[in-house]
XYZ file of C-alpha atoms in Angstrom:
582
model
C 119.249 69.862 171.708
C 115.712 70.721 172.839
C 116.005 74.183 171.259
C 117.257 72.651 168.002
C 114.244 70.370 167.863
C 111.930 73.310 168.525
C 113.527 75.297 165.701
C 113.257 72.307 163.336
C 109.589 71.897 164.186
C 108.956 75.596 163.643
C 110.728 75.491 160.270
C 108.747 72.395 159.282
C 105.347 73.876 160.137
C 106.308 77.091 158.336
C 107.169 75.131 155.162
C 103.844 73.302 155.389
C 101.974 76.576 155.821
C 103.767 78.088 152.830
C 102.857 75.022 150.758
C 99.185 75.577 151.664
C 99.401 79.306 150.954
C 101.387 79.218 147.702
C 98.649 77.980 145.286
C 96.507 81.091 145.835
C 99.379 83.492 145.242
C 100.277 81.821 141.921
C 96.674 81.255 140.834
C 94.556 83.139 138.321
C 93.869 85.666 141.123
C 97.560 86.255 141.875
C 97.579 89.925 140.791
C 94.667 90.788 143.043
C 96.235 88.810 145.899
C 99.648 90.410 145.555
C 98.062 93.849 145.112
C 96.110 93.554 148.355
C 99.172 92.162 150.125
C 101.311 95.042 148.841
C 98.667 97.496 150.066
C 98.690 95.935 153.535
C 102.490 96.043 153.681
C 102.528 99.695 152.570
C 99.966 100.620 155.213
C 101.975 98.745 157.858
C 105.062 100.743 156.899
C 103.035 103.954 156.978
C 101.684 103.082 160.440
C 105.197 102.508 161.780
C 106.333 105.798 160.225
C 103.528 107.574 162.078
C 104.609 105.914 165.333
C 108.119 107.278 164.772
C 106.620 110.763 164.323
C 104.587 110.365 167.509
C 107.724 109.228 169.350
C 109.510 112.426 168.300
C 106.410 114.397 169.319
C 106.768 112.928 172.837
C 110.157 114.587 173.276
C 109.025 118.041 172.145
C 105.736 117.919 174.029
C 107.140 116.854 177.411
C 110.092 119.240 177.122
C 107.539 122.010 176.601
C 105.748 120.913 179.773
C 109.001 120.835 181.756
C 110.040 124.262 180.457
C 106.511 125.699 180.831
C 106.427 126.775 177.159
C 102.683 127.336 176.640
C 102.901 128.296 172.957
C 104.892 125.141 172.135
C 102.464 123.076 174.257
C 99.376 124.248 172.316
C 101.142 123.930 168.966
C 102.110 120.331 169.767
C 98.539 119.498 170.772
C 97.345 120.587 167.312
C 100.193 118.620 165.741
C 99.181 115.541 167.705
C 95.600 115.915 166.431
C 96.805 115.626 162.850
C 99.229 112.804 163.640
C 96.489 110.851 165.420
C 93.996 111.473 162.595
C 96.408 110.222 159.924
C 97.269 107.187 162.054
C 93.563 106.356 162.522
C 92.903 106.558 158.758
C 95.853 104.234 158.105
C 94.654 101.794 160.803
C 91.104 101.677 159.411
C 92.171 100.979 155.826
C 94.794 98.480 156.961
C 92.016 96.564 158.725
C 89.692 96.818 155.718
C 92.219 95.643 153.117
C 93.415 92.864 155.422
C 89.846 91.588 155.740
C 89.404 91.766 151.951
C 92.527 89.660 151.408
C 91.432 87.148 154.040
C 87.941 86.909 152.498
C 89.222 86.451 148.934
C 91.813 83.911 150.036
C 89.270 81.905 152.016
C 86.834 81.960 149.071
C 89.483 80.688 146.664
C 90.837 78.035 149.054
C 87.350 76.792 149.946
C 86.347 76.422 146.305
C 89.604 74.597 145.559
C 89.336 72.265 148.551
C 85.674 71.526 147.798
C 86.497 70.732 144.180
C 89.325 68.402 145.202
C 87.161 66.727 147.861
C 84.359 66.079 145.371
C 86.593 65.279 142.382
C 86.859 61.595 141.464
C 84.537 60.842 144.412
C 87.333 61.478 146.921
C 84.713 62.224 149.595
C 83.434 58.649 149.275
C 86.889 57.059 149.178
C 88.009 58.970 152.284
C 84.933 57.931 154.284
C 85.422 54.355 153.150
C 89.029 54.528 154.322
C 87.952 55.819 157.727
C 85.241 53.159 158.070
C 87.883 50.443 157.966
C 90.123 52.175 160.505
C 92.407 53.929 158.027
C 94.259 57.195 158.501
C 91.803 59.316 156.533
C 91.131 62.671 158.276
C 88.034 63.026 160.431
C 85.309 65.605 159.831
C 86.264 66.979 156.386
C 83.302 69.368 156.630
C 84.892 71.038 159.656
C 88.279 71.261 157.979
C 86.832 72.947 154.895
C 84.391 75.239 156.708
C 86.196 76.173 159.935
C 89.869 75.298 159.569
C 90.253 77.135 156.258
C 88.690 80.225 157.803
C 91.008 80.057 160.818
C 94.041 79.320 158.642
C 93.564 82.341 156.378
C 92.677 84.620 159.310
C 95.591 83.590 161.518
C 98.117 83.405 158.676
C 97.431 86.956 157.507
C 97.152 88.469 160.984
C 100.276 86.715 162.289
C 102.321 87.381 159.130
C 101.387 91.060 159.089
C 101.970 91.264 162.836
C 105.432 89.771 162.403
C 106.175 92.164 159.544
C 104.999 95.078 161.683
C 107.200 93.885 164.550
C 110.265 93.672 162.295
C 109.675 97.107 160.754
C 108.978 98.627 164.168
C 112.168 97.141 165.563
C 114.259 98.434 162.651
C 112.650 101.886 162.922
C 113.023 102.324 166.663
C 116.195 100.432 167.536
C 118.335 103.240 166.086
C 116.362 105.853 167.999
C 116.693 103.905 171.242
C 120.402 103.296 170.632
C 121.136 106.997 170.109
C 119.073 108.001 173.169
C 120.617 105.356 175.412
C 124.111 106.824 175.450
C 126.945 104.981 177.150
C 126.269 103.522 180.578
C 129.012 102.418 182.924
C 128.576 98.883 184.261
C 130.734 97.997 187.330
C 133.174 95.143 186.758
C 133.623 92.746 189.726
C 136.958 92.852 191.538
C 137.826 89.272 190.622
C 137.597 90.374 186.970
C 139.951 93.304 187.476
C 137.467 95.885 188.779
C 136.744 99.224 187.149
C 133.852 100.099 184.889
C 132.719 98.806 181.514
C 131.127 101.343 179.178
C 128.151 99.807 177.357
C 126.874 101.682 174.313
C 123.145 101.357 173.519
C 122.502 100.030 177.003
C 118.700 100.329 176.700
C 118.731 98.260 173.488
C 120.611 95.433 175.165
C 118.260 95.544 178.140
C 115.244 95.322 175.801
C 116.787 92.322 173.990
C 117.589 90.567 177.276
C 114.122 91.316 178.666
C 112.404 89.834 175.610
C 114.669 86.795 175.291
C 113.882 85.782 178.839
C 110.176 86.475 178.297
C 110.034 84.459 175.046
C 111.809 81.464 176.594
C 109.380 81.381 179.525
C 106.430 81.778 177.142
C 107.532 78.765 175.071
C 107.921 76.716 178.231
C 104.497 77.643 179.614
C 102.575 77.612 176.319
C 103.934 74.478 174.612
C 100.954 72.202 175.537
C 98.496 74.583 173.877
C 99.283 73.407 170.329
C 98.201 69.828 171.012
C 95.237 70.947 173.133
C 94.007 73.317 170.387
C 94.222 70.543 167.805
C 92.302 68.161 170.060
C 89.717 70.848 170.860
C 88.918 71.344 167.182
C 88.577 67.584 166.695
C 86.299 67.117 169.724
C 84.112 70.078 168.744
C 83.741 68.628 165.244
C 82.872 65.162 166.618
C 80.221 66.656 168.891
C 78.678 68.613 166.004
C 78.846 65.565 163.701
C 76.978 63.402 166.221
C 74.172 65.962 166.443
C 73.964 66.000 162.638
C 73.678 62.197 162.687
C 70.793 62.419 165.161
C 69.031 64.919 162.922
C 69.563 62.822 159.783
C 68.248 59.651 161.455
C 65.605 61.347 163.583
C 62.754 59.023 162.619
C 64.666 55.783 163.206
C 65.927 57.024 166.590
C 62.422 58.119 167.582
C 60.910 54.760 166.566
C 63.569 52.910 168.572
C 62.999 55.264 171.521
C 66.719 55.947 171.302
C 66.625 59.558 172.521
C 67.916 58.709 176.033
C 70.831 56.729 174.602
C 71.693 59.440 172.095
C 71.399 61.998 174.872
C 73.927 60.081 176.962
C 76.302 59.762 174.001
C 76.006 63.455 173.193
C 76.611 64.329 176.828
C 79.730 62.127 176.813
C 81.024 63.871 173.692
C 80.229 67.272 175.169
C 81.942 66.237 178.407
C 85.059 65.503 176.367
C 84.760 68.936 174.728
C 84.445 70.664 178.091
C 87.183 68.566 179.711
C 89.722 69.368 177.025
C 88.659 73.024 176.975
C 89.017 73.240 180.753
C 92.549 71.862 180.454
C 93.243 74.356 177.668
C 92.023 77.366 179.630
C 94.063 76.277 182.666
C 97.167 76.255 180.459
C 96.110 79.580 178.974
C 95.578 80.978 182.476
C 99.199 80.190 183.322
C 100.326 81.973 180.178
C 98.042 84.958 180.867
C 99.544 85.260 184.376
C 103.000 85.555 182.871
C 102.154 87.772 179.884
C 100.311 90.256 182.100
C 103.216 90.426 184.540
C 105.539 90.756 181.562
C 103.463 93.534 179.986
C 102.985 95.534 183.172
C 106.655 95.298 184.081
C 107.528 96.594 180.603
C 105.660 99.858 181.375
C 107.961 100.873 184.236
C 111.103 98.965 183.246
C 112.543 101.698 180.932
C 111.889 104.395 183.565
C 113.760 102.360 186.172
C 116.745 101.925 183.848
C 116.811 105.536 182.581
C 115.861 107.271 185.867
C 119.458 107.700 187.130
C 120.364 109.702 184.007
C 117.234 111.861 184.385
C 117.858 112.638 188.060
C 121.499 113.387 187.364
C 120.404 115.991 184.799
C 121.937 114.143 181.852
C 118.573 114.039 180.070
C 115.368 116.082 180.278
C 111.783 114.864 180.800
C 111.107 114.893 177.055
C 114.060 112.626 176.380
C 113.013 110.335 179.234
C 109.523 109.983 177.732
C 111.020 109.469 174.262
C 113.319 106.743 175.649
C 110.361 105.065 177.366
C 108.295 105.233 174.160
C 111.119 103.898 171.975
C 111.936 101.168 174.512
C 108.313 100.044 174.573
C 108.201 99.909 170.765
C 111.413 97.856 170.576
C 110.360 95.654 173.467
C 106.886 95.158 171.972
C 108.323 94.168 168.587
C 110.761 91.733 170.205
C 107.901 90.350 172.343
C 105.834 89.402 169.306
C 105.938 85.705 170.245
C 104.986 86.442 173.860
C 102.044 88.620 172.807
C 100.759 86.252 170.116
C 101.493 82.790 171.498
C 97.825 81.701 171.936
C 97.146 82.642 168.292
C 100.359 80.923 167.179
C 99.301 77.749 169.006
C 95.837 77.828 167.387
C 97.405 78.538 163.971
C 99.802 75.592 164.292
C 96.971 73.240 165.263
C 94.811 74.433 162.360
C 97.705 74.179 159.903
C 98.496 70.627 160.998
C 94.856 69.572 160.487
C 94.760 71.159 157.025
C 98.104 69.628 156.067
C 96.726 66.196 156.960
C 93.563 66.850 154.947
C 95.577 68.151 151.984
C 97.819 65.071 152.092
C 94.786 62.784 152.124
C 93.288 64.605 149.126
C 96.612 64.335 147.309
C 96.720 60.599 148.047
C 93.262 60.209 146.508
C 94.230 62.292 143.473
C 97.345 60.218 142.790
C 95.914 56.828 143.750
C 96.087 54.187 141.059
C 92.674 52.564 140.753
C 92.751 48.811 140.521
C 90.076 48.451 137.839
C 90.850 49.811 134.389
C 87.563 51.026 132.872
C 86.839 51.473 129.171
C 83.741 52.796 127.464
C 81.806 50.175 125.456
C 78.305 49.109 124.458
C 78.441 46.069 126.751
C 79.249 45.355 130.389
C 82.254 43.070 130.500
C 84.930 42.231 133.070
C 88.171 40.298 132.793
C 90.410 39.025 135.593
C 88.203 40.858 138.057
C 89.155 40.485 141.716
C 87.009 42.065 144.416
C 87.786 42.332 148.134
C 85.906 43.654 151.132
C 87.499 46.448 153.201
C 88.675 43.886 155.759
C 90.670 42.110 153.036
C 88.287 39.182 152.559
C 87.998 38.204 148.896
C 84.562 37.731 147.326
C 85.583 37.306 143.683
C 88.655 35.902 141.949
C 89.439 36.089 138.233
C 85.804 36.817 137.351
C 84.849 37.122 133.673
C 81.343 38.633 133.521
C 79.353 39.855 130.553
C 75.998 41.543 130.012
C 74.890 42.268 126.447
C 72.318 44.810 125.245
C 68.823 43.389 125.571
C 69.688 41.282 128.628
C 68.316 41.745 132.148
C 70.458 40.140 134.850
C 69.464 39.535 138.474
C 72.275 39.183 141.037
C 71.332 37.065 144.051
C 73.058 35.594 147.059
C 72.954 35.590 150.861
C 72.851 38.901 152.738
C 76.343 40.251 153.254
C 77.821 38.192 150.440
C 78.982 41.275 148.525
C 76.231 41.914 145.993
C 76.160 45.655 146.675
C 79.955 45.670 146.634
C 79.886 44.206 143.109
C 77.456 46.966 142.099
C 79.948 49.538 143.427
C 82.624 47.913 141.277
C 80.383 48.336 138.233
C 79.976 52.016 139.226
C 83.787 52.350 139.440
C 83.787 53.673 143.004
C 85.108 50.595 144.847
C 88.868 50.867 145.563
C 89.405 47.277 146.733
C 89.227 45.701 143.294
C 91.451 45.155 140.284
C 91.132 43.908 136.752
C 89.634 45.232 133.516
C 86.087 46.404 132.894
C 84.116 47.714 129.931
C 80.918 49.600 130.661
C 78.423 51.758 128.742
C 78.446 55.479 129.450
C 74.669 55.899 129.184
C 73.945 54.277 132.537
C 72.320 55.156 135.850
C 72.625 53.536 139.276
C 69.794 53.312 141.803
C 71.234 52.883 145.330
C 69.549 51.186 148.284
C 69.213 54.509 150.089
C 68.692 57.309 147.551
C 69.769 60.875 148.256
C 67.670 63.960 147.574
C 68.955 67.520 148.098
C 66.930 69.787 150.368
C 64.850 72.305 148.445
C 62.295 72.092 145.658
C 60.918 68.732 144.592
C 61.740 69.448 140.936
C 65.412 69.856 141.885
C 65.364 66.613 143.884
C 63.809 64.810 140.923
C 66.259 66.146 138.321
C 69.352 65.824 140.570
C 72.220 66.099 139.762
C 71.112 67.892 136.602
C 69.347 71.246 136.542
C 65.570 71.032 136.756
C 65.423 73.666 134.020
C 66.381 70.997 131.482
C 62.984 69.349 131.874
C 59.471 70.610 131.338
C 56.830 70.369 134.040
C 54.995 67.858 131.879
C 58.060 65.565 131.744
C 58.607 65.848 135.511
C 54.988 65.041 136.277
C 54.915 62.126 133.818
C 57.980 60.587 135.488
C 56.200 60.825 138.840
C 53.086 59.195 137.393
C 55.155 56.355 135.866
C 56.807 55.794 139.274
C 53.375 55.686 140.963
C 53.765 59.070 142.658
C 51.060 61.102 140.839
C 50.143 63.010 144.021
C 53.594 64.653 144.067
C 53.006 66.287 140.693
C 51.341 69.269 142.369
C 54.286 69.760 144.757
C 57.099 70.420 142.266
C 57.892 73.826 143.755
C 57.458 72.795 147.374
C 60.662 73.118 149.425
C 61.391 70.650 152.216
C 63.801 67.953 153.428
C 62.669 65.179 151.106
C 64.739 62.415 152.687
C 62.893 63.097 155.952
C 59.410 63.948 154.678
C 58.940 60.939 152.359
C 58.486 57.351 153.459
C 61.028 54.702 152.474
C 58.795 53.454 149.661
C 58.165 56.979 148.391
C 61.900 57.688 148.391
C 62.564 54.567 146.336
C 59.839 55.454 143.858
C 61.162 59.037 143.585
C 64.631 57.621 142.782
C 63.056 55.459 140.081
C 61.124 58.480 138.781
C 64.513 60.161 138.339
C 65.629 57.261 136.125
C 62.393 57.295 134.145
C 62.803 61.051 133.643
C 66.355 60.785 132.284
C 65.767 57.552 130.345
C 69.247 55.947 130.322
C 69.898 52.867 128.192
C 71.430 50.911 131.074
C 70.018 50.671 134.598
C 71.784 49.229 137.643
C 69.357 48.776 140.563
C 70.550 47.809 144.049
C 67.434 46.572 145.906
C 65.662 49.575 144.463
C 62.174 48.272 145.338
C 62.810 46.584 148.709
C 60.356 48.934 150.485
C 57.512 48.426 147.966
C 54.668 45.925 148.001
C 54.499 43.227 145.339
C 52.059 44.991 142.943
C 54.020 48.274 143.107
C 57.302 46.416 142.633
C 55.939 44.593 139.598
C 54.700 47.855 138.055
C 58.043 49.572 138.656
C 60.106 46.734 137.204
C 57.774 46.658 134.246
C 58.580 50.331 133.627
C 62.350 49.783 133.968
C 62.347 46.705 131.724
C 60.372 48.582 129.074
C 62.762 51.550 129.299
C 65.983 49.574 128.712
C 64.353 47.551 125.928
C 63.202 50.710 124.190
C 66.639 52.316 124.590
C 68.542 49.258 123.400
C 70.346 48.751 126.688
C 70.237 46.309 129.593
C 69.372 46.071 133.281
C 71.369 44.640 136.186
C 69.511 44.266 139.474
C 70.003 43.111 143.026
C 66.903 41.821 144.798
C 65.937 39.186 147.366
C 62.370 38.501 146.231
C 61.856 35.659 143.792
C 59.033 37.611 142.143
C 61.593 39.967 140.612
C 63.073 37.080 138.612
C 60.169 37.316 136.169
C 61.525 40.647 134.885
C 65.022 39.259 134.216
C 66.362 36.937 131.581
C 69.353 35.659 133.556
C 70.445 35.244 137.169
C 73.890 35.289 138.743
C 74.394 33.538 142.067
C 77.239 34.972 144.168
C 79.195 32.145 145.825
C 81.470 33.737 148.449
C 82.984 30.447 149.583
C 84.226 29.721 146.060
C 84.875 33.403 145.291
C 82.954 33.253 142.057
C 79.630 34.005 140.355
C 77.584 31.139 138.974
C 75.245 31.783 136.063
C 71.783 30.358 136.751
C 69.366 30.260 133.827
C-alpha cells in the first residue's frame, strides 16, 4: 500500500512537471528546443556506444597483459587514446548543448512567467490575497528567479541522466548476460536438493543489488523533499526581510529600529540554519549509505565472478570485461540511488512552481466583480465594495462625475476612501457592480513609485523618456515646484530613497503634468506638502483638467483643498453609502 502511494505521488509530480515543461516545447521556439534536445540525445547515445567500445577494449587489453603479448599491448594503448579522445569530444559537446538548452528554456520560461505575473496586475492581486491570509504563493520573485533556474537545470540533467541510464542498461545487459554464463545455485535439501542452473547470473545479481539499494535510499531520503521545499521558502523569507529593511532604511533609522530588525533577521536566519542543519543530517545518512553502496559495487562483481576465474573458465580479460559491464548495468539501475538528493530538490522546486503556476492561472481566469466600460464620464451602478476582511463599506452605490467637475472624497481615516479609489482604478477584487470610466485618466497614489536609474526615466514612467523633449520634462518639474531637479535629468540614483516625501509627491504630480491626462484621480497626493505648495499644485491640476475637458477626483483630509473642488462626497461606513455634500 505504501509503495502504491509512492508510485502515485511520483506519477503525479511527473505529470505536473510535464505540464510545466510542455509550453516551451510547443512554443514558437519549438524547433530550436527539439533540435537541441535531439542533439543531446544523439550525443548520449554516442557516449554509451563509446563505453561499449571501451568495455570490449578491456577484454583485449587485459588478455594481452595476461598472455604477455607486448605488440597487442602497445596497439591497444594507441587504440585507447583514440577511444578516449572521441569520448572526451562527445562529453564536451554534450555538456555545451545541454547548457544551451537549459539557458534557452530558462529564458523563455522566465519571460512567460514574468508576463503572466504582471498581466492584468496579477502581482498586485496575489499580494493582496496573501495580505488577508489567503493561499497565494510566497516570494514570487524567488520562484521566478531561482526556482525556474533550478527547475530547468534539474529537469534536463535528470531527464538526460535517466535516458543515459536506460540506454546504458540496454547496451550492457546483453553483454553482461552473455559473459555471465550459467551458474549452478545449490537447492536446499527440503526443496529436493541438487543444483539449479541460473543463466545470466551476474545480471540477476545486479538487479537484486540495485533493488535493495533503491529501496533503502527511498527510506533514508524521503524527508529531503519536504526539507528542500522548506529550505527554499526560509531562504526567500530571509532575503525578503533584508530587502524590506533596505527599502525602508530611513524610517527604520529614524525609529532607531536597527536592533529590532537585527533580532528579527537573526531569528529568520536561525530558521534557515536550523532547517539546513536538519537537511544536512538527513543527507549525511544518505551519503553514508550511497558511499557504502558505491564502494561495495567496485568489488562485488569480482567476488561473484572470481570462482569462474580461478577455475580457469574465464581469463583475466573476460573478468575485467565482466566487472566493467556489471558496473555499467549496476550504475544504470542505481540511477535513483546516485541522484536522490537532486531528485528531492527537483521535486521541491517543481511543487513550488506548480503552486505559483496555479495561482497565476487562478488570476488569469478570475471573474472580476466590476464590469468596466469606456465612457466620457465616471459612473457606477449597483456598486458594492468590501474590505479584504469582508466588511462592507458601500452598498448599491450610484455615483457620477461629469466632465468639468472636481470631486473631493472625505471621511474618517480607515473608512475606505483609498479602497474606493482602487475600485475606480479597476484593481480592487472585492467589489461588484457596473462602472463607466474615461480612458484618458491617471492615478496619483499616496506613495508613488519611481524606478531606479535616470531621473528622466522616473519622470516619464511607465512610458519611454524618449517620447518627451528635455524642455517638456523640465517644464513639468517647474510646474510641480521642482525646478532644481531640471539639471539632474540624467543623474542615476534610487529616487524613492534620495528624495523627501514632499519631493516624491511633487515628482509624481510632475509626471501627471507632463502627460496631461483629461482625468486625474489623486489619493492624498499632497499630504506631505505645506499649504502654499499644496494650493499651487492643486491649482495646476485643476487648470489641467479644465483645459483638457475632463474632471478631477481627490482624497484629502485638509479643508483647504475643498476650495479647488466643486463637490464633496462624504463616506459613511456605518450606513454603507456616500453622501453628496455641496
